[in-house]
C-alpha cells in the first residue's frame, strides 16, 4: 500500500486562495476530508493553512476548505447577526436564528455528516487524540464565535461540541479554528512526507518529545550528545525515550501521571 493520493476525485488540484470561496458557487471534491468554517471573517481563510504542507495538500486535493460567511444570513437591511445579551451585560451575542441558518446551509453543502464544533474558551481542551479522531473522519464544521459568544439555544439544538485551544480568550474563533485544522489536516494520510514523523511527536504517545539536534556538530561551545553520533540505534532509542520521560516529569507532571496511570492499566 502507499500513501500516494488518488487524484481522480473531481478535478486534479485545488489552488489555495486568500479570497474566500462563495458558499454555493465552488465545486466540491468527492470523498475528500472537508473543513467548513462558519465565520464573520471568511477572508481570514485559508490564511496560514494555504502555506507549507497543508497548503500543498489543499492544492493537491487531499482536503478542501469552505469558508462560510455568516453575514449574508443576518437579519434585516443591515444583515444584523447579533443582539444585546438577555438579562443585560456588556457586549453582543450572535443570534440563534442567524447561526442556525448558516449551519443548515453548511449541512446541505457537506457531502457527509460532519461533527459540529464551536471554538470556545469554556470548551473541553483540544488534544492530539482529538486531532487524530477528526483526521480519521470525513472532516468538521467549525463555528467561530465573536463578541460575547453564541446564543446557548442554538448550541443545545444542534448538539454542538465546544472545544478550547487553551486557557485564554481571543477576540474570535478564527485563529483557534486554523490551529485546530492544522493539527488535524497534517495527520491525514499523504499530507506529511514521512508519516513516521508523527509517531514520536509530543503528545502522540503520552509523553513530550525529546530534544532534536542537527548540523553543525558543535555550536557556541555546545556539542550534539555523543550517543546521537554513535550510530547505535538501540542506544539512541533508549536515550530519546529517557529524555522524553524526564522532560514530561519536569514540565508536565499532569501528563506524566496520566502516562503512569495508563501504563499501570496495561500491566497484567
PDB file of C-alpha atoms in Angstrom:
ATOM      1  CA  UNK A   1       0.000   0.000   0.000  1.00  0.00           C
ATOM      2  CA  UNK A   2       1.084   3.605  -0.491  1.00  0.00           C
ATOM      3  CA  UNK A   3       0.139   6.991   0.886  1.00  0.00           C
ATOM      4  CA  UNK A   4       0.215   8.478  -2.615  1.00  0.00           C
ATOM      5  CA  UNK A   5      -3.189  10.144  -3.037  1.00  0.00           C
ATOM      6  CA  UNK A   6      -5.640   9.189  -5.751  1.00  0.00           C
ATOM      7  CA  UNK A   7      -6.375  12.463  -7.515  1.00  0.00           C
ATOM      8  CA  UNK A   8      -9.286  11.176  -9.583  1.00  0.00           C
ATOM      9  CA  UNK A   9     -11.912  12.811  -7.377  1.00  0.00           C
ATOM     10  CA  UNK A  10     -13.459  15.624  -9.372  1.00  0.00           C
ATOM     11  CA  UNK A  11     -10.504  17.674 -10.528  1.00  0.00           C
ATOM     12  CA  UNK A  12      -6.741  17.372 -10.324  1.00  0.00           C
ATOM     13  CA  UNK A  13      -5.909  20.216  -7.976  1.00  0.00           C
ATOM     14  CA  UNK A  14      -7.286  22.976  -5.832  1.00  0.00           C
ATOM     15  CA  UNK A  15      -5.408  26.262  -5.745  1.00  0.00           C
ATOM     16  CA  UNK A  16      -5.453  27.762  -2.248  1.00  0.00           C
ATOM     17  CA  UNK A  17      -6.596  31.352  -2.289  1.00  0.00           C
ATOM     18  CA  UNK A  18      -6.634  34.105   0.285  1.00  0.00           C
ATOM     19  CA  UNK A  19     -10.079  35.069  -1.028  1.00  0.00           C
ATOM     20  CA  UNK A  20     -12.951  33.020   0.450  1.00  0.00           C
ATOM     21  CA  UNK A  21     -14.937  30.767  -1.827  1.00  0.00           C
ATOM     22  CA  UNK A  22     -18.580  31.660  -2.367  1.00  0.00           C
ATOM     23  CA  UNK A  23     -20.893  29.486  -0.328  1.00  0.00           C
ATOM     24  CA  UNK A  24     -22.681  27.790  -3.212  1.00  0.00           C
ATOM     25  CA  UNK A  25     -20.502  28.579  -6.206  1.00  0.00           C
ATOM     26  CA  UNK A  26     -17.390  26.466  -5.831  1.00  0.00           C
ATOM     27  CA  UNK A  27     -17.305  22.847  -6.934  1.00  0.00           C
ATOM     28  CA  UNK A  28     -16.788  20.137  -4.343  1.00  0.00           C
ATOM     29  CA  UNK A  29     -14.425  17.203  -4.449  1.00  0.00           C
ATOM     30  CA  UNK A  30     -15.946  13.822  -3.686  1.00  0.00           C
ATOM     31  CA  UNK A  31     -14.665  11.710  -0.790  1.00  0.00           C
ATOM     32  CA  UNK A  32     -12.212  14.344   0.426  1.00  0.00           C
ATOM     33  CA  UNK A  33     -11.642  15.482   4.011  1.00  0.00           C
ATOM     34  CA  UNK A  34     -13.694  18.662   4.305  1.00  0.00           C
ATOM     35  CA  UNK A  35     -13.330  21.644   6.620  1.00  0.00           C
ATOM     36  CA  UNK A  36     -16.243  24.062   6.801  1.00  0.00           C
ATOM     37  CA  UNK A  37     -15.678  27.259   8.775  1.00  0.00           C
ATOM     38  CA  UNK A  38     -18.619  29.489   9.665  1.00  0.00           C
ATOM     39  CA  UNK A  39     -17.159  32.930  10.305  1.00  0.00           C
ATOM     40  CA  UNK A  40     -17.721  36.656  10.067  1.00  0.00           C
ATOM     41  CA  UNK A  41     -14.243  36.934   8.555  1.00  0.00           C
ATOM     42  CA  UNK A  42     -14.029  34.486   5.623  1.00  0.00           C
ATOM     43  CA  UNK A  43     -11.082  36.491   4.240  1.00  0.00           C
ATOM     44  CA  UNK A  44      -9.032  35.054   7.117  1.00  0.00           C
ATOM     45  CA  UNK A  45      -9.042  31.662   5.371  1.00  0.00           C
ATOM     46  CA  UNK A  46      -7.097  29.721   4.315  1.00  0.00           C
ATOM     47  CA  UNK A  47      -4.541  32.026   5.960  1.00  0.00           C
ATOM     48  CA  UNK A  48      -1.515  30.056   7.104  1.00  0.00           C
ATOM     49  CA  UNK A  49      -3.321  26.858   6.098  1.00  0.00           C
ATOM     50  CA  UNK A  50      -2.606  27.831   2.496  1.00  0.00           C
ATOM     51  CA  UNK A  51       1.142  27.607   3.150  1.00  0.00           C
ATOM     52  CA  UNK A  52       3.657  24.781   3.521  1.00  0.00           C
ATOM     53  CA  UNK A  53       2.435  21.177   3.719  1.00  0.00           C
ATOM     54  CA  UNK A  54      -1.201  21.978   4.498  1.00  0.00           C
ATOM     55  CA  UNK A  55      -1.286  24.393   1.566  1.00  0.00           C
ATOM     56  CA  UNK A  56       0.241  21.839  -0.793  1.00  0.00           C
ATOM     57  CA  UNK A  57      -2.258  19.235   0.413  1.00  0.00           C
ATOM     58  CA  UNK A  58      -5.079  21.722  -0.213  1.00  0.00           C
ATOM     59  CA  UNK A  59      -3.814  22.359  -3.729  1.00  0.00           C
ATOM     60  CA  UNK A  60      -3.418  18.627  -4.376  1.00  0.00           C
ATOM     61  CA  UNK A  61      -6.951  17.860  -3.242  1.00  0.00           C
ATOM     62  CA  UNK A  62      -6.141  15.887  -0.091  1.00  0.00           C
ATOM     63  CA  UNK A  63      -8.571  18.145   1.772  1.00  0.00           C
ATOM     64  CA  UNK A  64     -10.876  21.036   0.949  1.00  0.00           C
ATOM     65  CA  UNK A  65     -11.944  24.191   2.733  1.00  0.00           C
ATOM     66  CA  UNK A  66     -15.235  26.120   2.703  1.00  0.00           C
ATOM     67  CA  UNK A  67     -15.127  29.486   4.456  1.00  0.00           C
ATOM     68  CA  UNK A  68     -18.819  30.258   5.002  1.00  0.00           C
ATOM     69  CA  UNK A  69     -19.575  33.933   5.547  1.00  0.00           C
ATOM     70  CA  UNK A  70     -22.035  34.390   8.419  1.00  0.00           C
ATOM     71  CA  UNK A  71     -23.027  37.932   7.398  1.00  0.00           C
ATOM     72  CA  UNK A  72     -25.353  37.020   4.459  1.00  0.00           C
ATOM     73  CA  UNK A  73     -27.524  35.070   6.919  1.00  0.00           C
ATOM     74  CA  UNK A  74     -28.030  38.197   9.019  1.00  0.00           C
ATOM     75  CA  UNK A  75     -31.406  39.787   9.703  1.00  0.00           C
ATOM     76  CA  UNK A  76     -32.874  42.870   8.033  1.00  0.00           C
ATOM     77  CA  UNK A  77     -31.477  45.533   5.756  1.00  0.00           C
ATOM     78  CA  UNK A  78     -28.168  45.689   7.614  1.00  0.00           C
ATOM     79  CA  UNK A  79     -27.783  41.920   7.954  1.00  0.00           C
ATOM     80  CA  UNK A  80     -27.535  42.044  11.732  1.00  0.00           C
ATOM     81  CA  UNK A  81     -26.007  38.871  13.180  1.00  0.00           C
ATOM     82  CA  UNK A  82     -26.023  39.783  16.880  1.00  0.00           C
ATOM     83  CA  UNK A  83     -28.079  41.428  19.605  1.00  0.00           C
ATOM     84  CA  UNK A  84     -27.746  42.508  23.233  1.00  0.00           C
ATOM     85  CA  UNK A  85     -27.458  39.830  25.940  1.00  0.00           C
ATOM     86  CA  UNK A  86     -30.693  38.781  27.607  1.00  0.00           C
ATOM     87  CA  UNK A  87     -30.579  39.931  31.230  1.00  0.00           C
ATOM     88  CA  UNK A  88     -28.217  42.774  30.423  1.00  0.00           C
ATOM     89  CA  UNK A  89     -24.462  42.990  30.339  1.00  0.00           C
ATOM     90  CA  UNK A  90     -21.674  44.185  28.087  1.00  0.00           C
ATOM     91  CA  UNK A  91     -21.098  43.151  24.500  1.00  0.00           C
ATOM     92  CA  UNK A  92     -23.252  41.419  21.934  1.00  0.00           C
ATOM     93  CA  UNK A  93     -24.312  37.799  21.334  1.00  0.00           C
ATOM     94  CA  UNK A  94     -24.648  36.006  17.997  1.00  0.00           C
ATOM     95  CA  UNK A  95     -28.333  35.322  17.290  1.00  0.00           C
ATOM     96  CA  UNK A  96     -29.554  31.698  17.226  1.00  0.00           C
ATOM     97  CA  UNK A  97     -31.653  32.137  14.077  1.00  0.00           C
ATOM     98  CA  UNK A  98     -28.705  33.578  12.166  1.00  0.00           C
ATOM     99  CA  UNK A  99     -26.271  30.893  13.282  1.00  0.00           C
ATOM    100  CA  UNK A 100     -28.850  28.155  12.609  1.00  0.00           C
ATOM    101  CA  UNK A 101     -29.371  29.369   9.037  1.00  0.00           C
ATOM    102  CA  UNK A 102     -25.614  29.191   8.414  1.00  0.00           C
ATOM    103  CA  UNK A 103     -25.400  25.708   9.940  1.00  0.00           C
ATOM    104  CA  UNK A 104     -28.275  24.457   7.783  1.00  0.00           C
ATOM    105  CA  UNK A 105     -26.605  25.852   4.659  1.00  0.00           C
ATOM    106  CA  UNK A 106     -23.324  24.177   5.640  1.00  0.00           C
ATOM    107  CA  UNK A 107     -25.094  20.848   6.183  1.00  0.00           C
ATOM    108  CA  UNK A 108     -26.701  20.993   2.751  1.00  0.00           C
ATOM    109  CA  UNK A 109     -23.326  21.668   1.160  1.00  0.00           C
ATOM    110  CA  UNK A 110     -21.477  18.887   3.005  1.00  0.00           C
ATOM    111  CA  UNK A 111     -21.284  15.515   1.262  1.00  0.00           C
ATOM    112  CA  UNK A 112     -21.320  13.628   4.569  1.00  0.00           C
ATOM    113  CA  UNK A 113     -22.464  14.408   8.126  1.00  0.00           C
ATOM    114  CA  UNK A 114     -19.690  16.410   9.785  1.00  0.00           C
ATOM    115  CA  UNK A 115     -19.075  16.941  13.521  1.00  0.00           C
ATOM    116  CA  UNK A 116     -20.065  20.472  14.532  1.00  0.00           C
ATOM    117  CA  UNK A 117     -17.513  22.248  16.732  1.00  0.00           C
ATOM    118  CA  UNK A 118     -17.729  25.665  18.386  1.00  0.00           C
ATOM    119  CA  UNK A 119     -14.354  27.206  19.266  1.00  0.00           C
ATOM    120  CA  UNK A 120     -14.912  28.419  22.818  1.00  0.00           C
ATOM    121  CA  UNK A 121     -12.659  29.154  25.838  1.00  0.00           C
ATOM    122  CA  UNK A 122     -15.126  27.244  28.021  1.00  0.00           C
ATOM    123  CA  UNK A 123     -14.949  24.096  25.883  1.00  0.00           C
ATOM    124  CA  UNK A 124     -13.103  20.883  26.572  1.00  0.00           C
ATOM    125  CA  UNK A 125      -9.365  21.165  25.831  1.00  0.00           C
ATOM    126  CA  UNK A 126      -8.277  20.172  22.338  1.00  0.00           C
ATOM    127  CA  UNK A 127      -5.817  17.269  22.354  1.00  0.00           C
ATOM    128  CA  UNK A 128      -3.712  15.270  19.948  1.00  0.00           C
ATOM    129  CA  UNK A 129      -6.164  12.404  20.292  1.00  0.00           C
ATOM    130  CA  UNK A 130      -8.981  14.703  19.182  1.00  0.00           C
ATOM    131  CA  UNK A 131      -6.898  15.728  16.172  1.00  0.00           C
ATOM    132  CA  UNK A 132      -6.363  12.055  15.297  1.00  0.00           C
ATOM    133  CA  UNK A 133     -10.068  11.345  15.620  1.00  0.00           C
ATOM    134  CA  UNK A 134     -11.010  14.263  13.376  1.00  0.00           C
ATOM    135  CA  UNK A 135      -8.360  13.338  10.797  1.00  0.00           C
ATOM    136  CA  UNK A 136      -9.769   9.806  10.625  1.00  0.00           C
ATOM    137  CA  UNK A 137     -13.265  11.097   9.854  1.00  0.00           C
ATOM    138  CA  UNK A 138     -14.842  12.980   6.938  1.00  0.00           C
ATOM    139  CA  UNK A 139     -13.912  16.428   8.260  1.00  0.00           C
ATOM    140  CA  UNK A 140     -15.517  19.021  10.516  1.00  0.00           C
ATOM    141  CA  UNK A 141     -17.726  22.110  10.569  1.00  0.00           C
ATOM    142  CA  UNK A 142     -16.240  24.810  12.794  1.00  0.00           C
ATOM    143  CA  UNK A 143     -18.228  27.710  14.219  1.00  0.00           C
ATOM    144  CA  UNK A 144     -16.169  30.812  15.013  1.00  0.00           C
ATOM    145  CA  UNK A 145     -17.678  32.975  17.722  1.00  0.00           C
ATOM    146  CA  UNK A 146     -17.322  36.729  18.113  1.00  0.00           C
ATOM    147  CA  UNK A 147     -18.337  39.329  20.687  1.00  0.00           C
ATOM    148  CA  UNK A 148     -19.689  37.646  23.851  1.00  0.00           C
ATOM    149  CA  UNK A 149     -20.324  34.340  22.109  1.00  0.00           C
ATOM    150  CA  UNK A 150     -23.279  32.429  20.676  1.00  0.00           C
ATOM    151  CA  UNK A 151     -26.838  32.061  21.970  1.00  0.00           C
ATOM    152  CA  UNK A 152     -26.889  28.861  24.034  1.00  0.00           C
ATOM    153  CA  UNK A 153     -30.108  27.652  22.422  1.00  0.00           C
ATOM    154  CA  UNK A 154     -28.555  27.061  19.021  1.00  0.00           C
ATOM    155  CA  UNK A 155     -25.649  25.190  20.621  1.00  0.00           C
ATOM    156  CA  UNK A 156     -28.093  22.946  22.504  1.00  0.00           C
ATOM    157  CA  UNK A 157     -30.373  22.460  19.493  1.00  0.00           C
ATOM    158  CA  UNK A 158     -27.592  21.136  17.255  1.00  0.00           C
ATOM    159  CA  UNK A 159     -25.634  19.342  19.954  1.00  0.00           C
ATOM    160  CA  UNK A 160     -22.580  21.471  19.190  1.00  0.00           C
ATOM    161  CA  UNK A 161     -19.321  20.324  20.803  1.00  0.00           C
ATOM    162  CA  UNK A 162     -17.433  23.181  22.449  1.00  0.00           C
ATOM    163  CA  UNK A 163     -13.650  22.940  22.127  1.00  0.00           C
ATOM    164  CA  UNK A 164     -10.998  25.160  23.690  1.00  0.00           C
ATOM    165  CA  UNK A 165      -7.481  25.672  22.366  1.00  0.00           C
ATOM    166  CA  UNK A 166      -6.207  26.859  25.744  1.00  0.00           C
ATOM    167  CA  UNK A 167      -6.958  28.742  28.926  1.00  0.00           C
ATOM    168  CA  UNK A 168      -7.079  32.192  27.376  1.00  0.00           C
ATOM    169  CA  UNK A 169      -9.552  34.339  25.444  1.00  0.00           C
ATOM    170  CA  UNK A 170      -9.195  35.504  21.834  1.00  0.00           C
ATOM    171  CA  UNK A 171     -11.224  38.158  20.030  1.00  0.00           C
ATOM    172  CA  UNK A 172     -12.780  35.437  17.893  1.00  0.00           C
ATOM    173  CA  UNK A 173     -12.558  31.804  16.896  1.00  0.00           C
ATOM    174  CA  UNK A 174     -10.708  32.199  13.585  1.00  0.00           C
ATOM    175  CA  UNK A 175      -7.163  31.770  14.910  1.00  0.00           C
ATOM    176  CA  UNK A 176      -8.295  28.843  17.062  1.00  0.00           C
ATOM    177  CA  UNK A 177     -10.011  27.260  14.041  1.00  0.00           C
ATOM    178  CA  UNK A 178      -6.828  27.477  11.989  1.00  0.00           C
ATOM    179  CA  UNK A 179      -4.850  25.855  14.808  1.00  0.00           C
ATOM    180  CA  UNK A 180      -7.371  23.019  15.123  1.00  0.00           C
ATOM    181  CA  UNK A 181      -7.382  22.450  11.362  1.00  0.00           C
ATOM    182  CA  UNK A 182      -3.595  22.499  11.113  1.00  0.00           C
ATOM    183  CA  UNK A 183      -3.287  19.885  13.873  1.00  0.00           C
ATOM    184  CA  UNK A 184      -5.892  17.672  12.186  1.00  0.00           C
ATOM    185  CA  UNK A 185      -5.048  18.093   8.495  1.00  0.00           C
ATOM    186  CA  UNK A 186      -1.377  17.215   8.976  1.00  0.00           C
ATOM    187  CA  UNK A 187      -2.495  13.771  10.201  1.00  0.00           C
ATOM    188  CA  UNK A 188      -4.432  12.980   7.016  1.00  0.00           C
ATOM    189  CA  UNK A 189      -2.568  10.235   5.104  1.00  0.00           C
ATOM    190  CA  UNK A 190      -0.335  11.716   2.417  1.00  0.00           C
ATOM    191  CA  UNK A 191      -0.110  15.238   3.871  1.00  0.00           C
ATOM    192  CA  UNK A 192       3.237  14.728   5.612  1.00  0.00           C
ATOM    193  CA  UNK A 193       6.118  13.400   3.547  1.00  0.00           C
ATOM    194  CA  UNK A 194       7.117  10.972   6.306  1.00  0.00           C
ATOM    195  CA  UNK A 195       4.156   9.545   8.196  1.00  0.00           C
ATOM    196  CA  UNK A 196       6.520   8.120  10.830  1.00  0.00           C
ATOM    197  CA  UNK A 197       7.363  11.669  11.943  1.00  0.00           C
ATOM    198  CA  UNK A 198       4.060  11.865  13.838  1.00  0.00           C
ATOM    199  CA  UNK A 199       4.796   8.814  15.968  1.00  0.00           C
ATOM    200  CA  UNK A 200       7.389  10.416  18.292  1.00  0.00           C
ATOM    201  CA  UNK A 201       5.893  13.898  18.487  1.00  0.00           C
ATOM    202  CA  UNK A 202       4.862  15.482  21.748  1.00  0.00           C
ATOM    203  CA  UNK A 203       1.510  14.107  22.977  1.00  0.00           C
ATOM    204  CA  UNK A 204       1.401  11.311  20.379  1.00  0.00           C
ATOM    205  CA  UNK A 205       2.446   8.631  22.879  1.00  0.00           C
ATOM    206  CA  UNK A 206       1.518  10.386  26.098  1.00  0.00           C
ATOM    207  CA  UNK A 207       4.958  11.985  26.513  1.00  0.00           C
ATOM    208  CA  UNK A 208       6.646  15.192  25.417  1.00  0.00           C
ATOM    209  CA  UNK A 209       9.062  14.856  22.511  1.00  0.00           C
ATOM    210  CA  UNK A 210      12.797  14.522  23.152  1.00  0.00           C
ATOM    211  CA  UNK A 211      15.191  17.292  22.109  1.00  0.00           C
ATOM    212  CA  UNK A 212      16.338  17.432  18.483  1.00  0.00           C
ATOM    213  CA  UNK A 213      19.781  18.268  17.058  1.00  0.00           C
ATOM    214  CA  UNK A 214      21.317  18.802  13.620  1.00  0.00           C
ATOM    215  CA  UNK A 215      24.481  20.201  11.987  1.00  0.00           C
ATOM    216  CA  UNK A 216      26.930  21.667  12.870  1.00  0.00           C
ATOM    217  CA  UNK A 217      28.212  19.091  15.392  1.00  0.00           C
ATOM    218  CA  UNK A 218      29.367  21.912  17.678  1.00  0.00           C
ATOM    219  CA  UNK A 219      27.835  25.355  18.039  1.00  0.00           C
ATOM    220  CA  UNK A 220      28.705  28.112  20.553  1.00  0.00           C
ATOM    221  CA  UNK A 221      30.638  25.559  22.599  1.00  0.00           C
ATOM    222  CA  UNK A 222      27.712  23.167  22.729  1.00  0.00           C
ATOM    223  CA  UNK A 223      28.053  19.705  21.201  1.00  0.00           C
ATOM    224  CA  UNK A 224      25.497  17.181  19.996  1.00  0.00           C
ATOM    225  CA  UNK A 225      25.204  14.392  22.622  1.00  0.00           C
ATOM    226  CA  UNK A 226      27.690  11.621  21.822  1.00  0.00           C
ATOM    227  CA  UNK A 227      25.028   8.914  21.748  1.00  0.00           C
ATOM    228  CA  UNK A 228      23.332  10.578  18.782  1.00  0.00           C
ATOM    229  CA  UNK A 229      26.577  10.425  16.822  1.00  0.00           C
ATOM    230  CA  UNK A 230      27.303   6.798  17.777  1.00  0.00           C
ATOM    231  CA  UNK A 231      25.245   5.128  15.054  1.00  0.00           C
ATOM    232  CA  UNK A 232      23.930   2.706  17.700  1.00  0.00           C
ATOM    233  CA  UNK A 233      20.190   2.836  17.032  1.00  0.00           C
ATOM    234  CA  UNK A 234      19.232   0.868  20.132  1.00  0.00           C
ATOM    235  CA  UNK A 235      21.102   3.223  22.446  1.00  0.00           C
ATOM    236  CA  UNK A 236      19.734   6.250  20.594  1.00  0.00           C
ATOM    237  CA  UNK A 237      16.189   4.981  21.101  1.00  0.00           C
ATOM    238  CA  UNK A 238      16.844   4.463  24.827  1.00  0.00           C
ATOM    239  CA  UNK A 239      18.320   7.961  25.156  1.00  0.00           C
ATOM    240  CA  UNK A 240      15.371   9.565  23.381  1.00  0.00           C
ATOM    241  CA  UNK A 241      12.869   7.650  25.474  1.00  0.00           C
ATOM    242  CA  UNK A 242      14.580   8.671  28.730  1.00  0.00           C
ATOM    243  CA  UNK A 243      14.718  12.309  27.648  1.00  0.00           C
ATOM    244  CA  UNK A 244      11.009  12.238  26.761  1.00  0.00           C
ATOM    245  CA  UNK A 245      10.196  10.813  30.169  1.00  0.00           C
ATOM    246  CA  UNK A 246      12.427  13.302  32.014  1.00  0.00           C
ATOM    247  CA  UNK A 247      11.012  16.284  30.125  1.00  0.00           C
ATOM    248  CA  UNK A 248       7.448  15.155  30.789  1.00  0.00           C
ATOM    249  CA  UNK A 249       8.121  14.693  34.511  1.00  0.00           C
ATOM    250  CA  UNK A 250       9.678  18.147  34.735  1.00  0.00           C
ATOM    251  CA  UNK A 251       7.372  20.210  32.528  1.00  0.00           C
ATOM    252  CA  UNK A 252       4.025  18.391  32.575  1.00  0.00           C
ATOM    253  CA  UNK A 253       3.545  16.422  35.806  1.00  0.00           C
ATOM    254  CA  UNK A 254      -0.129  16.052  34.873  1.00  0.00           C
ATOM    255  CA  UNK A 255       0.816  14.266  31.640  1.00  0.00           C
ATOM    256  CA  UNK A 256       3.394  12.146  33.456  1.00  0.00           C
ATOM    257  CA  UNK A 257       0.815  10.954  35.992  1.00  0.00           C
ATOM    258  CA  UNK A 258      -1.652  10.155  33.209  1.00  0.00           C
ATOM    259  CA  UNK A 259       1.086   8.239  31.404  1.00  0.00           C
ATOM    260  CA  UNK A 260       1.861   6.218  34.541  1.00  0.00           C
ATOM    261  CA  UNK A 261      -1.822   5.522  35.130  1.00  0.00           C
ATOM    262  CA  UNK A 262      -2.309   4.322  31.573  1.00  0.00           C
ATOM    263  CA  UNK A 263       0.806   2.175  31.818  1.00  0.00           C
ATOM    264  CA  UNK A 264      -0.462   0.628  35.063  1.00  0.00           C
ATOM    265  CA  UNK A 265      -3.786  -0.363  33.474  1.00  0.00           C
ATOM    266  CA  UNK A 266      -1.913  -2.245  30.733  1.00  0.00           C
ATOM    267  CA  UNK A 267       0.266  -4.146  33.238  1.00  0.00           C
ATOM    268  CA  UNK A 268      -1.131  -7.635  33.996  1.00  0.00           C
TER     269      UNK A 268
END
